[in-house]
mmCIF file of C-alpha atoms and ligand atoms in Angstrom:
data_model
loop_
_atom_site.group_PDB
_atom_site.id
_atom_site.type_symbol
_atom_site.label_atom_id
_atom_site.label_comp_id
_atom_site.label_asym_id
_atom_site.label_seq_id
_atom_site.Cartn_x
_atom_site.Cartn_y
_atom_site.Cartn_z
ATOM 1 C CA UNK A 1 20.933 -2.964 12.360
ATOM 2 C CA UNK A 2 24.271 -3.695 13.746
ATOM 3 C CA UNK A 3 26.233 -6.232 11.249
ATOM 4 C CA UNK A 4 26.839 -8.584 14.555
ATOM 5 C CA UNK A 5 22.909 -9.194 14.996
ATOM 6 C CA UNK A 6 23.078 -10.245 10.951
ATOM 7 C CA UNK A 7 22.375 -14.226 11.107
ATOM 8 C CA UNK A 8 21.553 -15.301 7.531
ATOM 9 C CA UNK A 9 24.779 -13.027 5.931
ATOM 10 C CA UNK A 10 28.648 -12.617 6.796
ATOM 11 C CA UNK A 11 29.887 -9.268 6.206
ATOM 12 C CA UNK A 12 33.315 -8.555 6.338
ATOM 13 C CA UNK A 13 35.671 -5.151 5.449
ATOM 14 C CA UNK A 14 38.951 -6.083 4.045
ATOM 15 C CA UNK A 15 41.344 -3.998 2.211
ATOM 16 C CA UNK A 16 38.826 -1.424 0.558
ATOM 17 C CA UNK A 17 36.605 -4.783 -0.579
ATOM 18 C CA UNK A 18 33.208 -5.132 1.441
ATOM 19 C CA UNK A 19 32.323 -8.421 1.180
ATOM 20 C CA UNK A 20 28.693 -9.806 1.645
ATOM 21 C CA UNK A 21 27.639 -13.430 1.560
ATOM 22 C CA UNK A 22 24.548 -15.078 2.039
ATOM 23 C CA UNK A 23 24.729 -17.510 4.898
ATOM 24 C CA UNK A 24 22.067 -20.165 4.107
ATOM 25 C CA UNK A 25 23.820 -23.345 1.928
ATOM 26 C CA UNK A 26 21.170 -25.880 3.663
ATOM 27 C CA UNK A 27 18.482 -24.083 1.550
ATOM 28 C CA UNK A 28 21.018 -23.041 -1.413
ATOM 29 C CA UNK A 29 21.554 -19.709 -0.030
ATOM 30 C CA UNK A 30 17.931 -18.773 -0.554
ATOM 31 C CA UNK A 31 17.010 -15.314 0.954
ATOM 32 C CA UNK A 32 13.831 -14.687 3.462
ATOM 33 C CA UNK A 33 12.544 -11.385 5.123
ATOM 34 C CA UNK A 34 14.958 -11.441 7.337
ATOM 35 C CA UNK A 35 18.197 -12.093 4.833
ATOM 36 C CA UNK A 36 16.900 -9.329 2.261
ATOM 37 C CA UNK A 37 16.684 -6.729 5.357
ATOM 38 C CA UNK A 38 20.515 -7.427 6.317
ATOM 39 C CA UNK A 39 21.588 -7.604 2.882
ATOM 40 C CA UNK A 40 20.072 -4.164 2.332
ATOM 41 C CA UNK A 41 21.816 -3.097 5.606
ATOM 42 C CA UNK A 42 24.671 -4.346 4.500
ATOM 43 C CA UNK A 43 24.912 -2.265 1.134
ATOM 44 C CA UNK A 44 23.720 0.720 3.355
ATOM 45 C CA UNK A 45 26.406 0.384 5.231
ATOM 46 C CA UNK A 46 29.480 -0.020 2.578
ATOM 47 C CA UNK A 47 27.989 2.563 0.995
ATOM 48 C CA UNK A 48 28.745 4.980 3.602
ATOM 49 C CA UNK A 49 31.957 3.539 4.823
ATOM 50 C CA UNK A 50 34.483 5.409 2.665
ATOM 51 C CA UNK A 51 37.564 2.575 3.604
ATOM 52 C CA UNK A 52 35.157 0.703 0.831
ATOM 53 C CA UNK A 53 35.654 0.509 -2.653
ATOM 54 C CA UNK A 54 34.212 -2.513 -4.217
ATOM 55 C CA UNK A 55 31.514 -4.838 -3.116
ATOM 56 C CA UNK A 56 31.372 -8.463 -3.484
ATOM 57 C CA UNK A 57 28.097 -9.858 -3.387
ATOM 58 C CA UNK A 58 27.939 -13.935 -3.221
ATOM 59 C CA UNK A 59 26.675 -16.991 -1.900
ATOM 60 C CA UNK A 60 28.158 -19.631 1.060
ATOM 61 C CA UNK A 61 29.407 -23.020 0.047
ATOM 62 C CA UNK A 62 30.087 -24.469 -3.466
ATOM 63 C CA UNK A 63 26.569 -25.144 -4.404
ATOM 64 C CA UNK A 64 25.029 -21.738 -4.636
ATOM 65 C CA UNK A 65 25.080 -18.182 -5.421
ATOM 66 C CA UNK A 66 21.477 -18.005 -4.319
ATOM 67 C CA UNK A 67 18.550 -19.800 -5.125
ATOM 68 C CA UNK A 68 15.958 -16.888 -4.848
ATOM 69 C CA UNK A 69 13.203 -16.690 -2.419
ATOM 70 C CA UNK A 70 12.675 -18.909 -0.026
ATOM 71 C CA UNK A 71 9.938 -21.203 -0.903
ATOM 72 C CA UNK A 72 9.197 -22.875 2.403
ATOM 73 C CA UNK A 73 8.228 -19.106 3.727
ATOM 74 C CA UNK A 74 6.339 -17.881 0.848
ATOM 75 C CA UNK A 75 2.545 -18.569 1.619
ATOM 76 C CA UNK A 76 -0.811 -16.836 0.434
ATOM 77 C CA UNK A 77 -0.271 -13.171 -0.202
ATOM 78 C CA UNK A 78 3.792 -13.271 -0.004
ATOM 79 C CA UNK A 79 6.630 -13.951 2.195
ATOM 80 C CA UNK A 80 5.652 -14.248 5.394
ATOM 81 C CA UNK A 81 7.024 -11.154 7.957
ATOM 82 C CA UNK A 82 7.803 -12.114 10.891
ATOM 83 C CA UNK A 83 9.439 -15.525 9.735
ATOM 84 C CA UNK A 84 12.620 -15.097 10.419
ATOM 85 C CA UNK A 85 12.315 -14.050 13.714
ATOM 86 C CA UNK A 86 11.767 -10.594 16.393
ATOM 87 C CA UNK A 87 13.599 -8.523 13.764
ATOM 88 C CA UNK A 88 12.259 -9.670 10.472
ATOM 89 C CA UNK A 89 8.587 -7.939 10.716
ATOM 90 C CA UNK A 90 8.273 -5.592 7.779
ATOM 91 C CA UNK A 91 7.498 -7.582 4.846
ATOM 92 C CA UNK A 92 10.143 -8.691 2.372
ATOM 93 C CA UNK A 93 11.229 -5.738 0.219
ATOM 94 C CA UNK A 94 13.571 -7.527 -2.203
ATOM 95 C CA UNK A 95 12.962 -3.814 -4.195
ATOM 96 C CA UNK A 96 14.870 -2.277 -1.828
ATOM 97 C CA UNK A 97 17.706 -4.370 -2.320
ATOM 98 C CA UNK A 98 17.938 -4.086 -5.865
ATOM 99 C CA UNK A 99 17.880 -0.307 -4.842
ATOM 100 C CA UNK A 100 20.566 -0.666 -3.070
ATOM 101 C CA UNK A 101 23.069 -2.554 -5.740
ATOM 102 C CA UNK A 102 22.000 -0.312 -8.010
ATOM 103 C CA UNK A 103 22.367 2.845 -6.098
ATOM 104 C CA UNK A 104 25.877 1.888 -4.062
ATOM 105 C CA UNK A 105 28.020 4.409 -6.137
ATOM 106 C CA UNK A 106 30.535 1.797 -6.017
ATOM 107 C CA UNK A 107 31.643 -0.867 -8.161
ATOM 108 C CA UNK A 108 29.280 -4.309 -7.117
ATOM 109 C CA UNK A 109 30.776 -7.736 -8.269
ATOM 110 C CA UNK A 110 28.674 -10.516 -8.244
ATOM 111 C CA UNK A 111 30.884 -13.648 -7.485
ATOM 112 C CA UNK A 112 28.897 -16.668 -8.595
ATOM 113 C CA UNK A 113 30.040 -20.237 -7.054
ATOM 114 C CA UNK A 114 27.017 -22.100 -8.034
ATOM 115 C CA UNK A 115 23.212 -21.937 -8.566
ATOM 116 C CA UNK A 116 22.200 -18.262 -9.998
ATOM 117 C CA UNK A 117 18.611 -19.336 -9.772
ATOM 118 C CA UNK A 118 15.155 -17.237 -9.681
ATOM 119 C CA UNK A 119 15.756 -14.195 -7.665
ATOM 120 C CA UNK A 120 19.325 -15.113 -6.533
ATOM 121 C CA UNK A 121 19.678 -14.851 -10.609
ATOM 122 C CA UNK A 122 17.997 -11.507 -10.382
ATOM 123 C CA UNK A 123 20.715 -10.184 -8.332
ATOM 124 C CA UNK A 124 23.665 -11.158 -10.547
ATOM 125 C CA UNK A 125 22.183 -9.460 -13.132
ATOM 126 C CA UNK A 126 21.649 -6.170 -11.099
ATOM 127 C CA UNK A 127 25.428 -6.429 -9.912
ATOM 128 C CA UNK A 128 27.742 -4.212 -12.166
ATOM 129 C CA UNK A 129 30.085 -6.978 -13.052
ATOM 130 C CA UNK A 130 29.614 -11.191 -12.738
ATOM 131 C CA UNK A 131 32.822 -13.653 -12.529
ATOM 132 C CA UNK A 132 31.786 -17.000 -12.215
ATOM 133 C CA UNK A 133 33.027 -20.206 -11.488
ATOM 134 C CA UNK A 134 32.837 -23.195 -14.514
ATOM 135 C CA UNK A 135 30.230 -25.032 -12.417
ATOM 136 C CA UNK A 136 27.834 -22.271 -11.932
ATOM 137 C CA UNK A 137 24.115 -22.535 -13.034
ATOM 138 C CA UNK A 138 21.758 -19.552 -14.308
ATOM 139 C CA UNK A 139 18.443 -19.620 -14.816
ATOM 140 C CA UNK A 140 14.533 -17.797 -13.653
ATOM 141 C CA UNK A 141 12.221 -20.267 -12.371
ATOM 142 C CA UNK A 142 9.339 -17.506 -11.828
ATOM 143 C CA UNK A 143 6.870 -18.803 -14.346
ATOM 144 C CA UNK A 144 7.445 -22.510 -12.890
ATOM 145 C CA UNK A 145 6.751 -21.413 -9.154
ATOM 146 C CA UNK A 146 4.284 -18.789 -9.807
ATOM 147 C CA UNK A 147 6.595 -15.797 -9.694
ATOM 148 C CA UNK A 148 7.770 -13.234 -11.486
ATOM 149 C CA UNK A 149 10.073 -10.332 -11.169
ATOM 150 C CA UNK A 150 8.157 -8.177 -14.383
ATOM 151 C CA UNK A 151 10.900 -4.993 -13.016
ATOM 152 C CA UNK A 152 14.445 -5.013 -13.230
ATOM 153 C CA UNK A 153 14.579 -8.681 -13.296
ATOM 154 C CA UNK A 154 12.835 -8.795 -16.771
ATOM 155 C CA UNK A 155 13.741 -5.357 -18.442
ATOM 156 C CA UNK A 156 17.149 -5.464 -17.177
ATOM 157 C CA UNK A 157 18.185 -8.628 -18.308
ATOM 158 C CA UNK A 158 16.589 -8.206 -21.979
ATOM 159 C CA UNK A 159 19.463 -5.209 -21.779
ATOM 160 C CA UNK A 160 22.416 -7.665 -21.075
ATOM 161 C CA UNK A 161 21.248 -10.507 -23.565
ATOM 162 C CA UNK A 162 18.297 -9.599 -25.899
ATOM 163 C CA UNK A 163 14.684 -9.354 -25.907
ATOM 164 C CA UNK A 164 14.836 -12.628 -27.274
ATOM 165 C CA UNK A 165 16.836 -14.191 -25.360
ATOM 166 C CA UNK A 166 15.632 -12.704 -22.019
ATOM 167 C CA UNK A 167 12.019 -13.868 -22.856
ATOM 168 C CA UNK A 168 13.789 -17.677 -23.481
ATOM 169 C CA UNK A 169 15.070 -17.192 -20.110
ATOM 170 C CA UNK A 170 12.012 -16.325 -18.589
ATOM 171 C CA UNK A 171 9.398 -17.932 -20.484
ATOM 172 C CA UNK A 172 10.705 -21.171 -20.062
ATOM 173 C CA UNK A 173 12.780 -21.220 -17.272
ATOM 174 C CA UNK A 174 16.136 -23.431 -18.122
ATOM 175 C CA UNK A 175 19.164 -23.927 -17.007
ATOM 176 C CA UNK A 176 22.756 -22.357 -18.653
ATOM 177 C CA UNK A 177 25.317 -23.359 -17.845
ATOM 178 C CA UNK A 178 28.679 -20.765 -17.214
ATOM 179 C CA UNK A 179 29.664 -20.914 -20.795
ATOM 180 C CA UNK A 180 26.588 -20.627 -22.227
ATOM 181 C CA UNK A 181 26.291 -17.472 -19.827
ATOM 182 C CA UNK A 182 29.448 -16.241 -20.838
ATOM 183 C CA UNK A 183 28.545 -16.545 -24.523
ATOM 184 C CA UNK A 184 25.453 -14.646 -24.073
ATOM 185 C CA UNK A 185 26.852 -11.386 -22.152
ATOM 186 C CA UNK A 186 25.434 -12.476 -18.666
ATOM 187 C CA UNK A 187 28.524 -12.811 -17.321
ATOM 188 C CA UNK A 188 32.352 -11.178 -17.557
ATOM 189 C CA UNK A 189 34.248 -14.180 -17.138
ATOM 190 C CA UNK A 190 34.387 -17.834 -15.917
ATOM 191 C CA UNK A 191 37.560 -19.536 -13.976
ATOM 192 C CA UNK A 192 37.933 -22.749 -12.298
ATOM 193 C CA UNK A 193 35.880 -22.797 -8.716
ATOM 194 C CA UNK A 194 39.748 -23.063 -7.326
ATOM 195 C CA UNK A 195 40.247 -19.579 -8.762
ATOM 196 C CA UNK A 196 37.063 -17.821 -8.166
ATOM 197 C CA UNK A 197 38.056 -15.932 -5.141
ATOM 198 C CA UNK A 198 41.604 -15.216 -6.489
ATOM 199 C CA UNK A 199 40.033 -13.374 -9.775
ATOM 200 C CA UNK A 200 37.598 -11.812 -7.942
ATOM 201 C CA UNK A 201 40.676 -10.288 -5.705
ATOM 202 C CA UNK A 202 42.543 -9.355 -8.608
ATOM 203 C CA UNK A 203 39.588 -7.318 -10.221
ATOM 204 C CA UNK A 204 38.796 -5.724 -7.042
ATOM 205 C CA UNK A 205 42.672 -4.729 -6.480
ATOM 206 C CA UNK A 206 42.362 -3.136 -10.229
ATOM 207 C CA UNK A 207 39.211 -1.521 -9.694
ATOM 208 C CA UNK A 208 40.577 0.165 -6.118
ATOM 209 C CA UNK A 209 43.284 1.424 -8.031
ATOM 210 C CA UNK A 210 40.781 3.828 -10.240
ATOM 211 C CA UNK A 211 39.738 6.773 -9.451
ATOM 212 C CA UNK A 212 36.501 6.192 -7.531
ATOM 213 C CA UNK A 213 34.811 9.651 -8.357
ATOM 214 C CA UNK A 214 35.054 8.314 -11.556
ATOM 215 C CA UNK A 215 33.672 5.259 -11.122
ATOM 216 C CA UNK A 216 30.469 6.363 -9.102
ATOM 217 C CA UNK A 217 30.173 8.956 -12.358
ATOM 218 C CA UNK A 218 30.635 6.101 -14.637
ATOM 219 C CA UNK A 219 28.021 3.401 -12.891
ATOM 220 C CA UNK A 220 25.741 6.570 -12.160
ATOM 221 C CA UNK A 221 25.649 7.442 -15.755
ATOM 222 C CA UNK A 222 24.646 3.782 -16.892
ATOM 223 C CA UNK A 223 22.021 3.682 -14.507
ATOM 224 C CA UNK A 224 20.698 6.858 -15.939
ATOM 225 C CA UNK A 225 19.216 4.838 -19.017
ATOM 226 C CA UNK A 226 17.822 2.066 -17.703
ATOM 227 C CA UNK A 227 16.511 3.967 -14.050
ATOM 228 C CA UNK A 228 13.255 4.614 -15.471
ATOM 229 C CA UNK A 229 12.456 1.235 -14.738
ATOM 230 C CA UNK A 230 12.481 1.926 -11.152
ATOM 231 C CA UNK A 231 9.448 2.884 -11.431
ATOM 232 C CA UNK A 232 7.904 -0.385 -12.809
ATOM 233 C CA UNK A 233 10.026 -2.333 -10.455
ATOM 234 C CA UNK A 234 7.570 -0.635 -7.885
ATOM 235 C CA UNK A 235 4.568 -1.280 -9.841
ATOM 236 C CA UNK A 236 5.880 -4.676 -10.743
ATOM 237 C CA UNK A 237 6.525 -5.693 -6.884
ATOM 238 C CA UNK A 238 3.093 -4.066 -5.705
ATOM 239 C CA UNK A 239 1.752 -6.691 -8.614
ATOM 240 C CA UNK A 240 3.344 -9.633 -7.465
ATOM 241 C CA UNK A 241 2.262 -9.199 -3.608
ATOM 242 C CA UNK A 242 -1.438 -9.467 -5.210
ATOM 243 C CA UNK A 243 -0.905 -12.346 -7.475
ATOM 244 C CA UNK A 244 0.807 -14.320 -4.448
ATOM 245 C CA UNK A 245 -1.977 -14.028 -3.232
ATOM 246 C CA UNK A 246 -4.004 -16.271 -5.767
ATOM 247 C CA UNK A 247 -4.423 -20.247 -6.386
ATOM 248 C CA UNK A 248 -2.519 -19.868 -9.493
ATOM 249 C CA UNK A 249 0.918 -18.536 -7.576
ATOM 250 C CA UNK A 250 0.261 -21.197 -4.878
ATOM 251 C CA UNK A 251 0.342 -24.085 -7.078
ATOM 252 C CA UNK A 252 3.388 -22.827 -7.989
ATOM 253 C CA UNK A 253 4.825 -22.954 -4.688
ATOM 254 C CA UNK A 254 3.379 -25.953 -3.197
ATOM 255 C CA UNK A 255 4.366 -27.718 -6.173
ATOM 256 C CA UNK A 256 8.118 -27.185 -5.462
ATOM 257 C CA UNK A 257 8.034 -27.207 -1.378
ATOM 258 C CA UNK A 258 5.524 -30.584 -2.210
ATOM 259 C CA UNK A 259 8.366 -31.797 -5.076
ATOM 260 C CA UNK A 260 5.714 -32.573 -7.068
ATOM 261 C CA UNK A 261 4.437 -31.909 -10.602
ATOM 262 C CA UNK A 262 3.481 -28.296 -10.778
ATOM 263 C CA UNK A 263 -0.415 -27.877 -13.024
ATOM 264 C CA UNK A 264 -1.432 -24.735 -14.496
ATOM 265 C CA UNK A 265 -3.799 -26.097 -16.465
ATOM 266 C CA UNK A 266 -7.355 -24.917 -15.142
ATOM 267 C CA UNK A 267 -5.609 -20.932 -14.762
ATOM 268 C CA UNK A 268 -5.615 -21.115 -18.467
ATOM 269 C CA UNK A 269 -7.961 -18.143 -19.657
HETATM 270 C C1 2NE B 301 18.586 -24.093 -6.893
HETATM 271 C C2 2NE B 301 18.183 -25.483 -7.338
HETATM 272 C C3 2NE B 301 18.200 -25.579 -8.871
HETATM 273 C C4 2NE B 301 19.232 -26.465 -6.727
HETATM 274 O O1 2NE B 301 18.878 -27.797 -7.031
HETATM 275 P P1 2NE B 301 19.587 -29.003 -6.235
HETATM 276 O O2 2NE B 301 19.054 -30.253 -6.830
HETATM 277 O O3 2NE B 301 21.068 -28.794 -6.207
HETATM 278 O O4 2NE B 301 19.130 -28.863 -4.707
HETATM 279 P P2 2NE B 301 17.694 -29.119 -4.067
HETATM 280 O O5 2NE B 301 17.626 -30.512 -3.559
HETATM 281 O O6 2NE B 301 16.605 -28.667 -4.960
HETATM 282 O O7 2NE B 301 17.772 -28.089 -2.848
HETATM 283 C C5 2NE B 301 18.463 -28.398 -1.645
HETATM 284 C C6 2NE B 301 17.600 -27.936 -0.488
HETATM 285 O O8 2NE B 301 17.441 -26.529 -0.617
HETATM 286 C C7 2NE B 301 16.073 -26.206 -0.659
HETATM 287 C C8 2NE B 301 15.402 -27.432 -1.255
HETATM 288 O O9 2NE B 301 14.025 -27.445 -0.959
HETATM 289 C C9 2NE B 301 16.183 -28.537 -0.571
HETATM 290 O O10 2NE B 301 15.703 -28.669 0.737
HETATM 291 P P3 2NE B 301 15.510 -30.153 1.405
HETATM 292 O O11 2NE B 301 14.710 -30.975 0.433
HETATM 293 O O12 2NE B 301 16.919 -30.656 1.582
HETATM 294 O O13 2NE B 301 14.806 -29.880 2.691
HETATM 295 N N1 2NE B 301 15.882 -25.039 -1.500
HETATM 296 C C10 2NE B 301 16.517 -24.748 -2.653
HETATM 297 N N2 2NE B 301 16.081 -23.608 -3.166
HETATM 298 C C11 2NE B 301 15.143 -23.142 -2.311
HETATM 299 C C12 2NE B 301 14.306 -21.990 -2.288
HETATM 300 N N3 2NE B 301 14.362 -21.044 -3.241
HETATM 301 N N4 2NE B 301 13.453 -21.872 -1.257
HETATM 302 C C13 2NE B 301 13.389 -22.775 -0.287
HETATM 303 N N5 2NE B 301 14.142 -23.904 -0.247
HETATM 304 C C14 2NE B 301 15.018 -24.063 -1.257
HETATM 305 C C15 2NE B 301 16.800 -25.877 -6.810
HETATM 306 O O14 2NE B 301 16.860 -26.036 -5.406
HETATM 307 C C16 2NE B 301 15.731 -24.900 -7.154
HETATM 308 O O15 2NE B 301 15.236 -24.860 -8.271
HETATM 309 N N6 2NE B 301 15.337 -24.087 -6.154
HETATM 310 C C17 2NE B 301 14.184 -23.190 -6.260
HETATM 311 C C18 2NE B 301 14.519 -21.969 -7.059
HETATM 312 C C19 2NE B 301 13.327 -21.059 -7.093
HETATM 313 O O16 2NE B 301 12.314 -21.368 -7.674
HETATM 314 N N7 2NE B 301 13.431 -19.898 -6.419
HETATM 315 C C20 2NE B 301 12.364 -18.962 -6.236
HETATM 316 C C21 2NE B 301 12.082 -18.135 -7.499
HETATM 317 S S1 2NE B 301 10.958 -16.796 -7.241
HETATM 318 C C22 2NE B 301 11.989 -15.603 -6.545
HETATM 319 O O17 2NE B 301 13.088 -15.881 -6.199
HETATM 320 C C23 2NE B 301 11.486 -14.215 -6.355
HETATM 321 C C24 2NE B 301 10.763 -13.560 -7.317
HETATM 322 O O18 2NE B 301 10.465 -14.161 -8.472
HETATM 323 C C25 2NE B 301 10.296 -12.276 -7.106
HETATM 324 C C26 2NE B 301 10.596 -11.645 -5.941
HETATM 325 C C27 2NE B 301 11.332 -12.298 -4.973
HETATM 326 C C28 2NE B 301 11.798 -13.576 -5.188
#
């Protein structure tokens, strides 16, 4: 993909610093097919580019980070290819992405202006380091919209914050607010939304300065432990493409693109 056909990111190189926003603040900077494929493109691509260092990962506007899949394209058996136009025909493989945060042997900061919500949450997490701003938001909604992200998103944030604490999160799907984030480990640090960008260039002019054969050794090594749930984040992807397809995950859905009450009563076994 060449990064001028991208339409739902900007991606811009800039002193050593790739940075990679999601384009969509009408929706909260919810990804589709088509914004997962150039975000994965994206990370392919400052992965090989050796001017880059560091990655910034966040979201247009000063509402959102990103809100997670978009809802309005989700329908019986998953998100729908095809939806985001000629280029956006292979299914959405939001496992590839996580891949490819993951496996960039670079340093990844996620730069949260907003809403951390459902998957968009799920990518924080994945990201080596978070700095936030004091208005953003983090929560899963899975559960609420019939979803769930049963690979990294849950095993990999019981690492940051607890077992206990990542079932909370999960289970019943609040809000937290930056300093309750920062309190629990989810996040480095938290500065005024004036002086988001201006921390963010600070730790990436730090991290630049480091010796980046160490740092690919360093983030390699961490993944090490925690890289045999790459495997269940497979299996746990393959899972949720067949429970999209069911009532149950619908209601879940409709209920939020409907903004209505959501009932999972009668699924009750
Ligand atoms: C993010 C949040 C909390 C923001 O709330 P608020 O009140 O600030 O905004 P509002 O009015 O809800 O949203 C503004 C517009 O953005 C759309 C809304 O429908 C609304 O559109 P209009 O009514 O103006 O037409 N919008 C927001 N998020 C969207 C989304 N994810 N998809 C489609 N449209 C979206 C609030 O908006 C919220 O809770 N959003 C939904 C979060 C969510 O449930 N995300 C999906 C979780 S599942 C997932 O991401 C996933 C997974 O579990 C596994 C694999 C892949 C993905």
């Amino acid at each position: 993909m060449n990064d001028s056909a991208y339409t739902d990111i900007l991606y811009e190189k800039r002193d050593g610093v790739a940075w990679i926003t999601i384009n969509r603040p009408e929706v909260r900077n919810a990804f589709r097919t088509r914004t997962v494929a150039e975000l994965t493109d994206a990370f392919s691509d400052a992965r090989w580019d050796p001017s880059v260092g560091v990655v910034v990962l966040t979201g247009a506007g000063d509402k959102a980070f990103c809100s997670g899949g978009d809802q309005k394209e989700r329908g019986q058996g998953g998100y729908a290819p095809g939806a985001g136009g000629a280029t956006a025909q292979r299914p959405m493989d939001v496992e590839a992405l996580h891949s490819a945060i993951r496996h960039i042997p670079k340093p990844v900061i996620a730069m949260v202006n907003g809403f951390a919500i459902g998957g968009g949450h799920v990518l924080h997490v994945l990201c080596d380091l978070t700095l936030a701003s004091e208005n953003a938001v983090f929560g899963q909604t899975g559960p609420r919209v019939g979803s769930v992200d049963a690979g990294h998103g849950t095993g990999y944030l019981a690492r940051l914050v607890g077992e206990k604490r990542a079932r909370e999160i999960w289970y019943l799907c609040r809000q937290y607010t930056a300093k309750e984030a920062l309190a629990m480990g989810l996040v480095n640090k938290v500065v005024p939304q004036k002086d988001l960008r201006a921390e963010v260039e600070q730790w990436c002019r730090e991290l630049l300065e480091k010796s980046p054969t160490a740092l690919a050794l360093a983030k390699q090594s961490f993944n090490i432990d925690s890289e045999q749930r790459a495997g269940v984040a497979q299996f746990a992807h393959t899972a949720l493409n067949l429970y999209y397809q069911t009532d149950e995950a619908m209601e879940g859905r409709n209920a939020f693109v409907e903004k209505r009450p959501v009932s999972f009563k009668k699924y009750r076994k």
